């Protein structure tokens, strides 16, 4: 082998710019073969090496380096992508396996093929023990129909969200599970299976059920309330089956509260609820508490005679009930007025049936109480009930459309003619579009539960008026509140918050409570005053004198004004007893440091007699007529001075 015709490995390496080690590898791989000397040294043909050098323009090494660099870069990128995929897979598995939500997958038959670790908490079994089973293997009683509806919707839409199903775990525990599911398909659109997530929503579900229970049940007796009754009756009306609703209205219940205290009243309601619940159970009905002293017995399948018999048993049960109070006093001789309405005979909808039952109950009261009355379409009570329903509609419209007008009349100091406060009156539109005065609709509003909403609306409007006129000299305004409002502790708390956030100083507000309401709700009235007094508000006992028991309870009420009922004011000139009463009230008020306001002053003669009796303040059309709020009251001082 001639050295002239060959290059050594070192020479070849230098010419090609390739390491000797790589040349040896190429030799072994057959890429660039070398010949061996007797001593085993590699020799490369000069002609082949020179041709390679010429073919690559002398840049063989550079080109090779670029290719190698490109390969290295590609390999590095692939390694980076593989590492990212590994990390992503790891993150995915960590998230899936540590998730509190169940992540699951099934085959086309709905059998589990994968579940994460959360399956154990939901089903009470480890994931391997659940493979091949399905959600509905754990189906609780009553969940069959909604679950089949869920599957039908899933097949139709391909996806379902927030389906809640009731399961029973392997340990026998109740679970409510919220499921999200989506169908997976192949390229041909054929169903491969289902995958999705699920979450244990037992706590939220039970909380909602508790809230629904509270909303539909009476707090004292845990009986279903008026809302629950309406639901049940409307469901019965939809079936068309005959039935009856029986109103059991306690006679003179408020006397129990007055004589024995509200604690005894609550005990009486609890005791009667137990007795009447037994009557309902024996008659295959259900008992509801729909008012402070009112129960309703719903008999879904009762006819006329069955309803009358059940009512007679209920009446007898009430009459024979005796309550021994904590002070060893006995409440007995309790009676009730019971009204019956049959469905669908007396009404094929809730409103008409309720009106019929209400009318029958009033008929029983009108006939002397302690009796049962079946609804009579020709009774006066029905007409009164229709009137209440009409007012219910008008009040609802007034609240929804905020069409409540505020009128005002001042109570003035007789000596100076200046106003001590301006009493606010609300009015709403009647069926003819005229403004109806408060006394025309307030009775219906109270009996049908609208009074608190009306009171709050008027309070808000009054505070807004005061705030908007804050640049003018501040005047004091008074508002008469219903018994239903002041007896509702939640309403009172909300009212306190409204006053606090109104920026209206409390000393510019007077809250009036009628004597009748105060006597029927002594504790509630005292608590109401106690909560508002720290804000600086003042208080008035309205229509004073209509119940002489109020003299005794005056010490319970820290009121600032006693407003004498207009019936005493308007017959002063020909009724000596009224004059004596007014004089006595003025004397009592001075001793108790209260101020007396005589209402209903309509003429100069009445005004003179009031002054003679020592009255310092008065209110009435002779002094200043009722005007729309904001219209001004310029005549107040002139008229009072002239009088």
Short mmCIF file of C-alpha atoms in Angstrom, two decimals, residues 414 568-573 598 600-612 615 622:
data_model
loop_
_atom_site.label_atom_id
_atom_site.label_comp_id
_atom_site.label_asym_id
_atom_site.label_seq_id
_atom_site.Cartn_x
_atom_site.Cartn_y
_atom_site.Cartn_z
CA UNK A 414 -103.20 75.92 70.64
CA UNK A 568 -114.54 62.25 72.40
CA UNK A 569 -113.62 65.52 70.70
CA UNK A 570 -116.60 65.73 68.39
CA UNK A 571 -119.37 65.37 71.00
CA UNK A 572 -117.89 67.57 73.71
CA UNK A 573 -120.69 70.12 73.36
CA UNK A 598 -106.98 66.08 70.75
CA UNK A 600 -110.82 65.55 65.08
CA UNK A 601 -111.31 69.25 65.85
CA UNK A 602 -113.98 70.32 63.34
CA UNK A 603 -115.38 73.57 64.75
CA UNK A 604 -114.69 76.53 67.04
CA UNK A 605 -117.02 75.26 69.78
CA UNK A 606 -115.06 72.01 70.16
CA UNK A 607 -111.80 73.93 70.19
CA UNK A 608 -113.04 76.22 73.00
CA UNK A 609 -114.21 73.28 75.12
CA UNK A 610 -110.86 71.57 74.64
CA UNK A 611 -109.04 74.67 75.85
CA UNK A 612 -111.37 74.85 78.85
CA UNK A 615 -105.85 70.74 76.29
CA UNK A 622 -110.77 73.28 61.53
#
